[in-house]
Each structure stands twice: as structure tokens, then as C-alpha cells.
Coordinates of C-alpha atoms and ligand atoms in Angstrom, one line a residue:
M172 CA 0.0 0.0 0.0
R173 CA 1.4 3.4 -1.0
W174 CA -0.8 6.4 -0.9
G175 CA -0.5 8.7 -4.0
M176 CA -2.1 11.7 -5.4
L177 CA -2.9 12.7 -9.0
I178 CA -3.6 16.3 -10.0
D179 CA -5.2 17.0 -13.3
L180 CA -3.8 20.4 -14.4
K181 CA -6.2 20.5 -17.3
K182 CA -9.1 20.8 -14.8
C183 CA -7.5 23.1 -12.2
I184 CA -8.7 26.7 -12.5
G185 CA -6.5 28.1 -9.8
C186 CA -9.4 28.9 -7.4
H187 CA -7.2 28.2 -4.3
A188 CA -10.1 26.5 -2.5
C189 CA -7.7 23.6 -1.8
T190 CA -5.2 26.0 -0.3
V191 CA -7.7 27.6 2.1
A192 CA -9.3 24.2 3.0
C193 CA -5.9 22.9 3.9
Q194 CA -5.1 25.9 6.0
Q195 CA -8.4 25.4 7.9
E196 CA -8.0 21.7 8.3
H197 CA -4.5 22.0 9.8
N198 CA -5.2 25.3 11.6
L199 CA -2.2 27.0 10.0
P200 CA -0.9 30.4 11.0
F201 CA -1.5 33.3 8.6
G202 CA 0.7 33.0 5.5
E203 CA 1.6 29.3 6.0
R204 CA 0.4 27.3 3.0
W205 CA 1.1 23.6 2.7
N206 CA -0.6 23.5 -0.7
R207 CA 0.4 26.5 -2.8
V208 CA -1.2 27.0 -6.2
L209 CA 1.3 28.6 -8.6
R210 CA 0.6 30.2 -12.0
V211 CA 3.0 28.7 -14.6
G212 CA 3.7 30.5 -17.9
P213 CA 3.4 31.8 -20.4
V214 CA 4.8 28.6 -22.0
G215 CA 5.0 27.5 -25.6
E216 CA 5.9 29.2 -28.8
Y217 CA 4.6 32.7 -29.7
P218 CA 1.8 33.2 -30.7
N219 CA 0.6 29.9 -29.2
L220 CA 1.4 30.8 -25.6
T221 CA -0.5 29.4 -22.7
S222 CA -0.4 29.3 -18.9
Y223 CA -1.8 27.0 -16.2
F224 CA -2.1 26.6 -12.5
L225 CA 0.1 24.2 -10.5
P226 CA -0.9 23.0 -7.0
V227 CA 2.2 22.0 -5.1
P228 CA 1.8 19.9 -2.0
C229 CA 4.5 17.7 -0.5
M230 CA 5.4 15.0 -3.0
H231 CA 5.8 12.3 -0.4
C232 CA 9.0 11.1 -2.1
E233 CA 9.9 7.5 -1.9
D234 CA 13.5 8.5 -1.6
A235 CA 12.9 11.6 0.5
P236 CA 16.0 13.8 1.1
C237 CA 14.1 15.5 3.9
V238 CA 14.0 12.2 5.9
D239 CA 17.7 11.5 5.2
G240 CA 18.6 15.1 6.2
C241 CA 16.7 15.1 9.5
P242 CA 19.2 14.7 12.4
T243 CA 16.6 13.8 15.0
G244 CA 14.4 11.3 13.2
A245 CA 11.4 13.7 13.4
S246 CA 10.9 13.5 9.6
R247 CA 10.0 9.9 8.8
K248 CA 8.1 7.8 6.3
R249 CA 5.1 5.8 7.3
A250 CA 4.6 2.3 6.0
D251 CA 2.0 3.6 3.6
G252 CA 4.6 6.1 2.1
I253 CA 3.3 9.3 3.7
V254 CA 6.2 11.5 5.0
V255 CA 5.3 13.0 8.3
V256 CA 7.0 15.2 10.9
D257 CA 6.9 14.3 14.6
E258 CA 6.3 17.6 16.4
L259 CA 7.9 16.3 19.6
K260 CA 11.1 15.3 17.9
C261 CA 11.5 18.3 15.6
V262 CA 14.0 20.9 17.0
G263 CA 13.4 23.4 14.2
C264 CA 17.0 23.2 12.7
K265 CA 15.6 23.5 9.1
F266 CA 18.0 21.0 7.6
C267 CA 15.0 19.3 6.0
M268 CA 13.9 22.6 4.4
V269 CA 17.4 22.8 2.8
A270 CA 17.2 19.2 1.7
C271 CA 13.8 19.3 0.1
P272 CA 14.1 20.1 -3.6
Y273 CA 10.4 21.1 -3.9
G274 CA 10.4 23.9 -1.3
V275 CA 7.3 22.6 0.4
R276 CA 8.4 22.7 4.0
H277 CA 7.5 25.7 6.2
Y278 CA 8.9 26.9 9.5
N279 CA 6.2 27.6 12.0
E280 CA 7.4 30.5 14.1
E281 CA 4.9 30.0 16.9
K282 CA 5.7 26.3 17.4
G283 CA 9.4 26.5 16.5
I284 CA 9.2 23.5 14.2
V285 CA 9.0 22.7 10.5
E286 CA 5.7 21.6 9.0
K287 CA 4.4 20.5 5.7
C288 CA 1.5 18.6 3.9
I289 CA 0.9 15.3 5.6
M290 CA -1.6 14.1 3.0
C291 CA -4.3 14.3 5.8
F292 CA -3.1 10.9 7.0
D293 CA -5.5 11.1 9.9
R294 CA -8.4 11.5 7.5
L295 CA -7.1 8.7 5.3
D296 CA -6.8 6.4 8.4
E297 CA -10.5 7.1 9.0
G298 CA -11.4 6.2 5.4
K299 CA -11.9 9.9 4.3
A300 CA -10.2 11.7 1.5
P301 CA -7.7 14.5 2.2
R302 CA -9.4 17.9 2.6
C303 CA -7.9 19.3 -0.7
V304 CA -9.3 16.3 -2.6
E305 CA -12.7 16.6 -1.0
T306 CA -12.9 20.4 -1.5
C307 CA -11.9 20.6 -5.2
Q308 CA -15.1 21.3 -7.0
L309 CA -13.5 20.7 -10.3
K310 CA -12.5 17.1 -9.3
A311 CA -8.9 17.9 -10.3
R312 CA -7.5 15.8 -7.5
Y313 CA -7.5 12.0 -7.0
I314 CA -6.2 9.9 -4.1
G315 CA -5.4 6.2 -4.2
D316 CA -3.1 3.3 -3.8
L317 CA -0.1 3.4 -6.2
D318 CA 0.7 -0.2 -5.4
D319 CA -2.6 -1.4 -6.7
P320 CA -2.5 -1.8 -10.5
N321 CA -6.3 -1.8 -10.6
S322 CA -6.8 1.4 -8.6
E323 CA -8.4 4.4 -10.3
I324 CA -5.3 6.5 -9.7
V325 CA -2.9 4.0 -11.3
Q326 CA -5.3 3.5 -14.3
L327 CA -5.5 7.2 -14.8
I328 CA -1.7 7.7 -14.5
R329 CA -1.2 5.2 -17.3
K330 CA -4.1 6.3 -19.5
K331 CA -3.3 10.0 -19.2
S332 CA 0.6 9.6 -19.2
A333 CA 0.7 11.5 -15.9
R334 CA 4.2 12.1 -14.4
P335 CA 5.7 13.6 -11.3
L336 CA 7.0 17.2 -11.1
H337 CA 10.7 17.3 -11.9
E338 CA 11.0 13.5 -12.1
E339 CA 14.7 14.0 -13.0
L340 CA 15.4 14.9 -9.4
G341 CA 15.1 11.1 -8.7
T342 CA 13.2 11.4 -5.4
R343 CA 10.3 9.2 -6.8
P344 CA 7.4 11.4 -5.8
A345 CA 4.0 10.0 -4.9
V346 CA 2.3 13.0 -6.5
Y347 CA 1.6 12.8 -10.2
Y348 CA 0.3 15.4 -12.6
I349 CA -1.7 15.4 -15.8
F350 CA 0.0 18.2 -17.7
P351 CA -1.8 20.5 -20.1
Ligands
LIG48 S1 -9.4 23.4 -5.6 FE1 -9.1 22.3 -7.4 S2 -9.4 23.8 -9.1 FE2 -9.2 25.0 -7.2 S3 -7.0 25.4 -7.1 FE3 -7.2 23.5 -6.0 S4 -6.9 21.9 -7.5 FE4 -7.2 23.8 -8.6
LIG49 S1 8.6 16.9 -1.4 FE1 10.2 17.7 0.0 S2 9.2 17.5 2.1 FE2 8.0 16.2 0.7 S3 8.9 14.1 0.9 FE3 9.9 15.1 -0.9 S4 11.8 16.0 0.0 FE4 10.4 15.6 1.7

């Protein structure tokens, strides 16, 4: 079992509802966003230029540099592939922020620790979808088991030729994108 997410960039309209829902779900301080939605572009050849929106949560990398870079063991990978941060073990050294090539970790000034998207593992453990998946009215996000060849997410990844962001970094992300 390895939890994964698929985001269809052809459907995303950049409404930021997922960003706000995530902030509410995790009670984040003002300005801390575990799920940024970036605007990419213009891309392409003039005059056929286009732009699109790119939600960027933690990629829950199989080979996670943040886990390797954490000196206290606070950053760790669960058996289901979700990368989490143990608040009690985090000393706020920020080594993991330096190690993460996707820039998805945030320092929480109030708590003095580093935080990030945890794929709403508590909701998944209860059989519920992550808040961002549940909230997206455009159904741009999918959650499922990357180890199950018959799961909807694996079928869609194959059918739509979805791929991770910056696959060349070699961290083997669990988040895939259908690019426009
Ligand atoms: S809620 Fe859905 S459509 Fe809106 S920004 Fe997030 S992924 Fe895109
Ligand atoms: S995206 Fe960054 S924080 Fe998330 S697992 Fe990969 S290296 Fe760690």
C-alpha cells in the first residue's frame, strides 16, 4: 500500500479553494500554506502561448531527502509512504527545508518546528479523502493506492501519461500530474 495523489492540471482553474481548505484543516498560521497553487507560464511558442495553474503539496517522495537530512528522526516515512514530521522530535533546525528540492516545507514561528503537507493521513486512516481532494469542486485531484494496478489512480496515471513534477530529481514522488 502506497498512498499517492494525482492532480489534473487540465481541470485546475486556480481557485485556491484547496489551499484555504488545507489551512483550515490544519489550523495553519497566517501565511503558511502547505498547498500553494502557482501560476505557470506563459509557456509554448509565440503566438501559441498558454499558462496554467500548478498546485504544489509535499510530493511524499519514496527516496525523501528531507527524511535523510533530519538529524533527530522527526521526519520519517510511514509504512504507507506518507512522509510525516513528529512535532515532539522536531528541533526546528531547518535541515529538512534545505534538503527538500520542492520547497514545500515551512517553519512555524509559533511552534518553532518545521511543518508540511501530511496528505491528511488522519483522515485517510478514517477512510476519508484529504481535505484538498474533498474540497476541489473541479474534481482535479485523485487519491489512491499506487501499489494497486487496478486502482483508479494507477489506471489514470497510465491512461493520461501522468508524471511527477521534476522526475529528473530522482526522489520518486507519490504525487503525479496530468500536464496540459
Ligand atoms: S481546488 Fe481544485 S481547481 Fe481549485 S486550485 Fe485547488 S486543485 Fe485547482
Ligand atoms: S517533497 Fe520535500 S518535504 Fe516532501 S517528501 Fe519530498 S523532499 Fe520531503
